[in-house]
Amino acid sequence: MPVDFLTHEQERRYGRYAGEPSPAQLARYFHLDDADLALVSERRGNRNRFGFALQLGTVRFLGTFLPDPTEVPRGALGYVAAQIGISDTSCLEGYRGGETRWDHAAEIKGRLGYRDFTDQPEHFRLVRWLYARAWVSAERRSVLFDLATARLVERKVLLPGVTVLARLVASVRDRAQGRLWSMLAGVPEGARQTPFDRLRRSPTRISAPALVDALDRLSEVRALGVGGLDVSAVPPGRLKALARYASATRAQALARMPTERRVATLLALAHTLEATAQDDAVDLLDLLLGKLLGKVEREGRRERLRTLRDLDAAALRLRDACLALLDPDLDDSEVRRAAFGKVSPEVLSHAVTMVGEIARPSDDAYFEDLLTRYPMVRRFLPKLLDVVGFGATQAGQPVLDALEFLRSIEGRRKIDIEEAPLEVVSKAWRHLVLGADGQLDRRYYTFCTLERLRDALGRRDVFVSPSERWGDPRSKLLGGAEL
């Protein structure tokens, strides 16, 4: 694996002083508190006390001990010397060549709680931390190297050799890239397409199972963990163009790309795929509800046409009876006998029953036939409520409240009608949703909410985010200083 990603400046600065520490750095890393001064005072002679204090500040600042502990910037030398009362820094001569400096380093390591790079569990935590960063971001190896160095210093882990840390960073990043590629481009056993191809493929059928698959796809895209990355520095047009290229390119072609280009291409696609997958799911929901409601109405009309002959026959019998009722030449006492003379009581009763069964109120849009479609709605509704987060304007808030109520009653059998927001229920639905006994009918309430949801989505009173087709229309309005 290549480890030549470090710049010359990075190699030069690693575990070394790159210049004079700033006043803030001197105060933070080289200040000797009472405990430090007590440790320093245990040394014999100015040379040992000065050398010990310098190594103490150096390991705090650099995260390692120097091969030559006296190679410290002049400002740091003076700052430390002033704290331990040494005016002549030349007393340090001879400290670098003596064995005492190794004993001092070991004592400082034990007293201050420093650990070696390979000590567990800290080494495992570093690897896990590097892997998490490499997985959720596209940071370069050189950036990860600097971040790992800062983490080691902060957590009191002595820096290893520059090549050791560089190899670890490179191997972890390669593992993360391999996992990403395996997830997106690897073909699982028994599958006909790669997860990469499956995630970028939009649904092609209008059905409840297809909507469930579209919602599962949206969940998988979100699980990639790149939707929240800040890519505001990249021009949106360039990002979309790169995502379009990725969506049309074969997985094999992506595999042959240079590493940085492949990662950037996949990242662009993954970043825009959440909006695409969510739009596809809402598109399918809109089409499925339209198909469901339209089919029920068509079947209701067909059934009405089939029974129209029976309705006409019953209406004609009622007409004959009503003619006797409206005849001005008949006395009131003779109306009943005259009506039964034209239509027998049995036939008249049957005609009244027939009209009651076939005739529909003007605001009844074949709602009863919807109940046969309720099992189909239950196939996708729980996942829809769980996966898609709807937003709303003030006009769409009743629909949002109704959706939240349906989400809250998932898995519950007893429903308190007082909990249900009824603002979403229109006049045409009210007698069905509440019923003759005043109790909430969950099935009709669900259909009513879905119908209102479809209407609100069409008017953009309800929206989703991120989205290109079903987003908040107010987000693109000018505001503030742009007005």
Coordinates of C-alpha atoms in Angstrom, one line a residue:
M1 CA 0.0 0.0 0.0
P2 CA 1.4 3.5 -0.9
V3 CA 2.5 5.5 2.1
D4 CA 4.3 8.3 0.2
F5 CA 1.3 10.7 0.6
L6 CA 3.0 12.9 3.2
T7 CA 4.5 16.1 2.1
H8 CA 8.1 17.1 2.9
E9 CA 6.7 19.6 5.4
Q10 CA 4.6 17.1 7.2
E11 CA 7.6 14.7 7.6
R12 CA 9.7 17.6 8.8
R13 CA 7.2 18.7 11.4
Y14 CA 6.2 15.3 12.7
G15 CA 7.5 14.9 16.3
R16 CA 9.7 17.9 16.0
Y17 CA 9.5 21.6 16.7
A18 CA 8.6 23.5 13.6
G19 CA 9.3 26.9 15.1
E20 CA 8.9 28.9 18.2
P21 CA 5.8 28.0 20.2
S22 CA 3.3 30.8 20.6
P23 CA 2.7 32.5 24.0
A24 CA -0.6 30.5 24.3
Q25 CA 1.2 27.3 23.6
L26 CA 4.0 28.1 26.1
A27 CA 1.4 28.7 28.7
R28 CA -0.5 25.5 28.0
Y29 CA 2.3 23.0 27.5
F30 CA 5.4 24.4 29.2
H31 CA 3.9 25.9 32.3
L32 CA 5.0 24.0 35.4
D33 CA 2.4 23.8 38.2
D34 CA 3.2 22.8 41.8
A35 CA 3.2 19.1 41.1
D36 CA 5.6 19.6 38.1
L37 CA 7.9 21.8 40.1
A38 CA 7.9 19.1 42.9
L39 CA 9.0 16.5 40.3
V40 CA 11.7 18.8 38.9
S41 CA 13.1 19.6 42.4
E42 CA 13.8 15.9 43.0
R43 CA 16.6 16.0 40.4
R44 CA 20.2 16.8 41.4
G45 CA 21.9 19.7 39.8
N46 CA 20.7 22.4 37.4
R47 CA 21.5 20.3 34.3
N48 CA 19.3 17.5 35.4
R49 CA 16.5 19.7 36.7
F50 CA 16.6 21.8 33.4
G51 CA 16.7 18.7 31.2
F52 CA 13.8 17.0 33.1
A53 CA 11.6 20.1 32.8
L54 CA 12.3 20.5 29.1
Q55 CA 11.4 16.9 28.4
L56 CA 8.2 17.4 30.5
G57 CA 7.2 20.3 28.3
T58 CA 8.3 18.6 25.1
V59 CA 6.2 15.5 25.5
R60 CA 3.2 17.5 26.3
F61 CA 3.7 19.7 23.2
L62 CA 4.9 17.2 20.6
G63 CA 3.6 13.9 22.0
T64 CA 7.0 12.3 22.0
F65 CA 10.5 12.5 23.4
L66 CA 13.2 14.0 21.2
P67 CA 16.4 12.0 20.3
D68 CA 18.2 15.1 21.4
P69 CA 16.2 16.5 24.3
T70 CA 18.1 19.8 24.1
E71 CA 16.8 20.7 20.6
V72 CA 14.2 23.0 22.0
P73 CA 13.4 26.5 20.6
R74 CA 15.1 29.4 22.4
G75 CA 11.8 30.8 23.6
A76 CA 10.8 27.6 25.2
L77 CA 14.2 27.3 26.8
G78 CA 13.9 30.7 28.4
Y79 CA 10.3 30.1 29.5
V80 CA 11.2 26.9 31.3
A81 CA 14.4 28.2 32.8
A82 CA 12.7 31.2 34.3
Q83 CA 10.2 28.9 36.1
I84 CA 12.9 26.8 37.8
G85 CA 15.2 29.7 38.6
I86 CA 18.0 29.0 36.1
S87 CA 19.6 32.0 34.5
D88 CA 22.4 30.3 32.6
T89 CA 21.0 27.8 30.0
S90 CA 24.5 26.6 29.1
C91 CA 24.3 24.3 32.0
L92 CA 22.3 22.0 29.7
E93 CA 25.6 20.9 28.0
G94 CA 26.2 17.3 28.5
Y95 CA 22.6 16.3 29.2
R96 CA 22.0 15.0 25.6
G97 CA 24.8 12.5 25.8
G98 CA 24.1 11.1 29.3
E99 CA 22.1 8.1 30.2
T100 CA 20.1 10.1 32.7
R101 CA 17.8 11.5 30.0
W102 CA 16.4 8.0 29.3
D103 CA 15.6 7.5 33.0
H104 CA 13.9 10.9 33.0
A105 CA 11.8 10.0 30.0
A106 CA 10.7 6.7 31.5
E107 CA 9.8 8.5 34.8
I108 CA 7.8 11.2 33.0
K109 CA 6.0 8.6 31.0
G110 CA 4.9 6.8 34.2
R111 CA 4.1 9.8 36.3
L112 CA 2.0 11.6 33.6
G113 CA 0.3 8.5 32.4
Y114 CA 1.7 8.3 28.9
R115 CA 1.3 5.1 26.9
D116 CA 3.1 3.5 24.0
F117 CA 1.5 3.5 20.6
T118 CA 0.9 -0.3 20.6
D119 CA -0.7 -0.4 24.1
Q120 CA -4.3 -1.6 24.1
P121 CA -7.1 -0.7 24.2
E122 CA -6.0 2.7 23.1
H123 CA -4.5 1.4 19.8
F124 CA -7.8 -0.3 19.0
R125 CA -9.7 2.9 19.7
L126 CA -7.4 4.9 17.4
V127 CA -8.0 2.4 14.6
R128 CA -11.7 2.4 15.1
W129 CA -11.7 6.3 15.2
L130 CA -9.7 6.4 12.0
Y131 CA -12.0 3.9 10.3
A132 CA -15.1 5.9 11.3
R133 CA -13.7 9.1 9.9
A134 CA -12.6 7.4 6.7
W135 CA -16.0 5.8 6.2
V136 CA -18.2 8.9 6.7
S137 CA -15.9 11.4 4.9
A138 CA -13.7 11.7 1.9
E139 CA -10.7 13.2 3.8
R140 CA -7.3 12.8 2.2
R141 CA -4.8 10.5 3.8
S142 CA -2.6 13.5 4.7
V143 CA -5.5 15.1 6.5
L144 CA -6.2 11.9 8.4
F145 CA -2.5 11.7 9.3
D146 CA -2.6 15.1 10.9
L147 CA -5.8 14.4 12.7
A148 CA -4.4 11.1 14.1
T149 CA -1.3 12.9 15.3
A150 CA -3.4 15.5 17.1
R151 CA -5.5 12.8 18.7
L152 CA -2.4 10.9 19.9
V153 CA -1.0 14.0 21.5
E154 CA -4.3 14.8 23.2
R155 CA -4.8 11.3 24.6
K156 CA -1.2 11.0 25.9
V157 CA -0.1 8.3 23.5
L158 CA 3.6 8.6 22.5
L159 CA 4.0 9.1 18.7
P160 CA 5.4 6.2 16.8
G161 CA 7.7 6.6 13.8
V162 CA 6.4 8.6 11.0
T163 CA 6.2 5.6 8.6
V164 CA 4.4 3.5 11.2
L165 CA 1.6 6.0 11.6
A166 CA 1.5 6.7 7.8
R167 CA 1.1 2.9 7.1
L168 CA -1.7 2.7 9.6
V169 CA -3.6 5.6 8.1
A170 CA -3.2 4.3 4.6
S171 CA -4.3 0.7 5.5
V172 CA -7.4 2.0 7.4
R173 CA -8.5 4.3 4.6
D174 CA -8.0 1.5 2.1
R175 CA -10.2 -0.8 4.2
A176 CA -12.9 1.9 4.3
Q177 CA -12.8 2.4 0.6
G178 CA -12.9 -1.4 0.1
R179 CA -16.0 -1.7 2.2
L180 CA -17.7 1.2 0.3
W181 CA -16.9 -0.4 -3.0
S182 CA -18.0 -3.9 -1.8
M183 CA -21.2 -2.4 -0.5
L184 CA -22.0 -0.5 -3.7
A185 CA -20.4 -2.6 -6.4
G186 CA -20.2 -6.1 -5.0
V187 CA -22.7 -8.7 -6.3
P188 CA -24.2 -10.7 -3.4
E189 CA -24.5 -14.4 -3.9
G190 CA -27.6 -15.3 -5.7
A191 CA -28.3 -11.7 -6.8
R192 CA -28.5 -10.5 -10.4
Q193 CA -27.3 -6.9 -9.8
T194 CA -25.0 -5.1 -7.5
P195 CA -26.3 -3.0 -4.5
F196 CA -24.8 0.0 -6.4
D197 CA -27.0 -0.7 -9.4
R198 CA -30.0 -1.5 -7.2
L199 CA -29.7 1.8 -5.2
R200 CA -29.5 4.0 -8.3
R201 CA -32.4 2.2 -10.0
S202 CA -35.8 3.9 -9.7
P203 CA -39.0 1.9 -9.2
T204 CA -40.8 0.8 -12.4
R205 CA -44.1 -0.6 -11.1
I206 CA -47.1 1.0 -9.4
S207 CA -48.0 -1.3 -6.5
A208 CA -47.8 -1.6 -2.7
P209 CA -44.8 -4.0 -2.8
A210 CA -43.0 -1.6 -5.2
L211 CA -43.6 1.3 -2.8
V212 CA -42.2 -0.8 0.1
D213 CA -39.1 -1.5 -2.0
A214 CA -38.8 2.2 -2.8
L215 CA -39.0 3.0 1.0
D216 CA -36.4 0.3 1.7
R217 CA -34.2 1.8 -0.9
L218 CA -34.5 5.3 0.7
S219 CA -33.5 3.7 4.1
E220 CA -30.5 2.1 2.6
V221 CA -29.4 5.3 0.9
R222 CA -29.7 7.1 4.3
A223 CA -27.7 4.4 5.9
L224 CA -24.7 5.3 3.8
G225 CA -24.3 8.3 6.1
V226 CA -23.2 10.9 3.6
G227 CA -26.4 12.9 3.2
G228 CA -25.4 15.2 6.0
L229 CA -21.9 16.1 4.7
D230 CA -21.2 19.7 4.0
V231 CA -20.6 20.1 0.3
S232 CA -21.5 23.7 0.1
A233 CA -18.1 24.6 -1.2
V234 CA -18.8 22.5 -4.3
P235 CA -20.9 24.2 -7.1
P236 CA -24.3 22.5 -7.1
G237 CA -24.2 22.1 -10.9
R238 CA -20.9 20.3 -10.8
L239 CA -22.1 18.0 -8.0
K240 CA -25.2 17.1 -9.9
A241 CA -23.3 16.6 -13.2
L242 CA -20.9 14.2 -11.4
A243 CA -23.9 12.4 -9.8
R244 CA -25.6 12.0 -13.2
Y245 CA -22.4 10.6 -14.6
A246 CA -22.2 8.1 -11.7
S247 CA -25.8 7.1 -12.2
A248 CA -25.3 6.2 -15.8
T249 CA -21.8 4.6 -15.6
R250 CA -21.2 0.9 -15.2
A251 CA -19.8 -0.4 -11.9
Q252 CA -16.8 -1.8 -13.8
A253 CA -15.9 1.6 -15.2
L254 CA -16.1 3.1 -11.8
A255 CA -13.8 0.4 -10.4
R256 CA -11.1 1.3 -13.0
M257 CA -11.1 5.0 -11.9
P258 CA -8.2 6.5 -9.9
T259 CA -9.0 6.3 -6.2
E260 CA -9.8 10.0 -5.5
R261 CA -11.9 10.3 -8.6
R262 CA -13.9 7.2 -7.8
V263 CA -14.5 8.3 -4.2
A264 CA -15.6 11.7 -5.4
T265 CA -17.9 10.3 -8.0
L266 CA -19.5 7.8 -5.6
L267 CA -19.8 10.6 -2.9
A268 CA -21.5 12.9 -5.4
L269 CA -24.0 10.2 -6.3
A270 CA -24.6 9.1 -2.7
H271 CA -25.1 12.8 -1.6
T272 CA -27.8 13.4 -4.2
L273 CA -29.3 9.9 -4.1
E274 CA -31.3 10.6 -0.9
A275 CA -33.3 13.3 -2.6
T276 CA -33.8 11.2 -5.7
A277 CA -34.8 8.1 -3.8
Q278 CA -37.3 10.2 -1.7
D279 CA -38.8 11.8 -4.8
D280 CA -39.2 8.3 -6.4
A281 CA -41.0 7.1 -3.3
V282 CA -43.3 10.1 -3.1
D283 CA -43.9 9.8 -6.9
L284 CA -44.9 6.2 -6.4
L285 CA -47.1 7.0 -3.4
D286 CA -48.9 9.7 -5.5
L287 CA -49.5 7.3 -8.4
L288 CA -50.5 4.4 -6.2
L289 CA -53.1 6.5 -4.3
G290 CA -54.4 7.9 -7.6
K291 CA -54.7 4.5 -9.0
L292 CA -56.4 3.1 -5.9
L293 CA -59.0 5.9 -5.5
G294 CA -59.6 6.0 -9.3
K295 CA -60.1 2.2 -9.5
V296 CA -62.5 2.2 -6.6
E297 CA -64.5 5.0 -8.2
R298 CA -64.5 3.2 -11.6
E299 CA -65.7 -0.1 -10.0
G300 CA -68.3 1.8 -8.1
R301 CA -69.7 3.4 -11.2
R302 CA -69.6 0.1 -13.0
E303 CA -71.6 -1.5 -10.2
R304 CA -74.0 1.4 -10.3
L305 CA -74.6 1.0 -14.0
R306 CA -75.2 -2.7 -13.4
T307 CA -77.9 -2.0 -10.9
L308 CA -79.4 0.9 -12.7
R309 CA -82.1 -1.2 -14.3
D310 CA -83.3 -2.4 -10.8
L311 CA -83.2 1.2 -9.6
D312 CA -85.3 2.3 -12.5
A313 CA -87.9 -0.4 -12.0
A314 CA -88.2 0.4 -8.3
A315 CA -88.4 4.1 -9.0
L316 CA -91.2 3.6 -11.5
R317 CA -93.2 1.6 -8.9
L318 CA -92.7 4.4 -6.3
R319 CA -93.8 6.9 -9.0
D320 CA -97.1 5.0 -9.5
A321 CA -97.7 5.1 -5.8
C322 CA -96.8 8.8 -5.5
L323 CA -99.2 9.7 -8.4
A324 CA -102.1 8.5 -6.2
L325 CA -100.7 10.5 -3.3
L326 CA -100.6 13.7 -5.5
D327 CA -104.0 13.1 -7.2
P328 CA -106.1 16.2 -6.2
D329 CA -109.3 14.3 -7.0
L330 CA -108.8 11.8 -4.3
D331 CA -109.8 12.3 -0.7
D332 CA -107.2 11.7 2.0
S333 CA -109.1 8.6 3.2
E334 CA -108.9 7.1 -0.3
V335 CA -105.2 7.8 -1.1
R336 CA -103.9 4.6 0.6
R337 CA -106.4 2.4 -1.1
A338 CA -105.7 4.0 -4.4
A339 CA -101.9 3.6 -4.1
F340 CA -102.2 0.0 -3.1
G341 CA -104.5 -0.5 -6.0
K342 CA -101.8 0.5 -8.4
V343 CA -98.9 -1.1 -6.5
S344 CA -99.3 -3.9 -3.9
P345 CA -97.8 -3.4 -0.4
E346 CA -95.3 -6.1 -1.0
V347 CA -94.1 -4.7 -4.3
L348 CA -94.0 -1.2 -2.9
S349 CA -92.0 -2.3 0.2
H350 CA -89.5 -4.1 -2.1
A351 CA -89.1 -1.0 -4.2
V352 CA -88.4 1.2 -1.2
T353 CA -85.8 -1.3 0.0
M354 CA -84.2 -1.5 -3.5
V355 CA -83.9 2.3 -3.7
G356 CA -82.4 2.5 -0.3
E357 CA -79.7 -0.1 -1.2
I358 CA -78.8 1.3 -4.7
A359 CA -79.3 5.0 -4.5
R360 CA -76.2 7.0 -3.2
P361 CA -76.1 10.4 -1.6
S362 CA -74.5 13.2 -3.7
D363 CA -71.4 13.4 -1.5
D364 CA -70.8 9.6 -1.4
A365 CA -68.0 8.8 -3.8
Y366 CA -68.1 5.0 -3.4
F367 CA -66.3 5.2 -0.1
E368 CA -67.5 1.8 1.2
D369 CA -65.7 0.0 -1.6
L370 CA -62.4 1.4 -0.2
L371 CA -62.5 -1.0 2.7
T372 CA -61.6 -3.9 0.4
R373 CA -58.3 -2.1 -0.4
Y374 CA -57.4 -1.5 3.3
P375 CA -55.1 -4.6 3.5
M376 CA -53.1 -3.3 0.6
V377 CA -52.7 0.1 2.3
R378 CA -51.4 -1.6 5.5
R379 CA -48.6 -3.2 3.5
F380 CA -46.9 0.1 3.0
L381 CA -48.4 2.6 5.5
P382 CA -46.3 1.7 8.6
K383 CA -43.0 1.9 6.6
L384 CA -44.2 5.1 5.0
L385 CA -44.9 6.8 8.3
D386 CA -41.5 5.6 9.7
V387 CA -39.2 6.4 6.8
V388 CA -40.6 9.6 5.2
G389 CA -40.6 12.8 7.2
F390 CA -43.2 15.2 5.9
G391 CA -43.2 18.9 6.4
A392 CA -46.1 21.3 5.9
T393 CA -47.1 24.9 5.5
Q394 CA -49.9 26.2 7.7
A395 CA -52.5 25.0 5.2
G396 CA -51.1 21.5 5.3
Q397 CA -50.7 21.2 9.1
P398 CA -54.0 19.3 9.6
V399 CA -52.7 16.6 7.3
L400 CA -49.4 16.5 9.1
D401 CA -51.2 16.2 12.5
A402 CA -53.3 13.3 11.1
L403 CA -50.2 11.5 9.8
E404 CA -48.5 11.9 13.2
F405 CA -51.7 10.5 14.9
L406 CA -51.6 7.4 12.6
R407 CA -47.9 7.0 13.4
S408 CA -48.6 7.2 17.1
I409 CA -51.4 4.5 17.1
E410 CA -49.3 1.9 15.2
G411 CA -49.5 -1.3 17.2
R412 CA -52.4 -0.1 19.3
R413 CA -55.9 -1.7 19.3
K414 CA -57.9 0.7 21.4
I415 CA -58.0 4.2 20.1
D416 CA -59.4 7.2 22.0
I417 CA -61.4 9.3 19.6
E418 CA -60.4 12.4 21.6
E419 CA -56.8 11.9 20.5
A420 CA -57.6 12.0 16.8
P421 CA -57.2 15.4 15.1
L422 CA -60.4 15.7 13.1
E423 CA -59.6 18.9 11.2
V424 CA -58.4 16.7 8.3
V425 CA -61.8 15.1 8.0
S426 CA -64.0 16.7 5.3
K427 CA -67.8 16.8 5.3
A428 CA -67.9 14.0 2.8
W429 CA -65.9 11.7 5.0
R430 CA -67.3 12.6 8.4
H431 CA -70.2 10.3 8.6
L432 CA -67.9 7.4 7.6
V433 CA -65.0 8.3 9.8
L434 CA -67.1 8.8 12.9
G435 CA -69.8 6.3 12.1
A436 CA -73.4 6.2 13.5
D437 CA -72.2 5.5 17.0
G438 CA -69.7 8.4 17.0
Q439 CA -66.7 6.1 17.3
L440 CA -63.6 6.6 15.1
D441 CA -63.3 4.1 12.2
R442 CA -59.5 3.7 11.8
R443 CA -59.8 2.4 8.3
Y444 CA -61.9 5.4 6.9
Y445 CA -59.7 7.8 8.9
T446 CA -56.6 6.3 7.2
F447 CA -58.2 6.6 3.7
C448 CA -59.3 10.1 4.4
T449 CA -55.8 11.2 5.5
L450 CA -54.2 9.6 2.5
E451 CA -56.6 11.3 0.1
R452 CA -55.9 14.7 1.8
L453 CA -52.2 13.9 1.8
R454 CA -52.2 13.4 -2.0
D455 CA -54.1 16.6 -2.5
A456 CA -51.8 18.5 -0.2
L457 CA -48.7 17.1 -1.9
G458 CA -50.1 18.3 -5.3
R459 CA -50.6 21.8 -3.9
R460 CA -47.2 21.6 -2.0
D461 CA -49.0 22.3 1.2
V462 CA -47.2 19.2 2.3
F463 CA -43.6 18.5 1.2
V464 CA -40.5 16.4 1.9
S465 CA -36.8 17.3 2.3
P466 CA -34.4 16.8 0.6
S467 CA -36.3 16.7 -2.6
E468 CA -36.1 18.1 -6.2
R469 CA -39.8 17.5 -7.1
W470 CA -41.7 17.5 -3.8
G471 CA -39.7 20.0 -1.8
D472 CA -40.8 23.1 0.1
P473 CA -41.7 25.8 -2.5
R474 CA -40.8 28.5 -0.1
S475 CA -37.1 27.4 0.0
K476 CA -36.4 29.0 -3.4
L477 CA -38.0 32.3 -2.6
L478 CA -35.8 35.4 -2.1
G479 CA -35.4 36.6 1.4
G480 CA -33.5 39.0 3.5
A481 CA -31.0 41.2 1.7
E482 CA -31.9 39.6 -1.6
L483 CA -35.3 41.2 -1.7

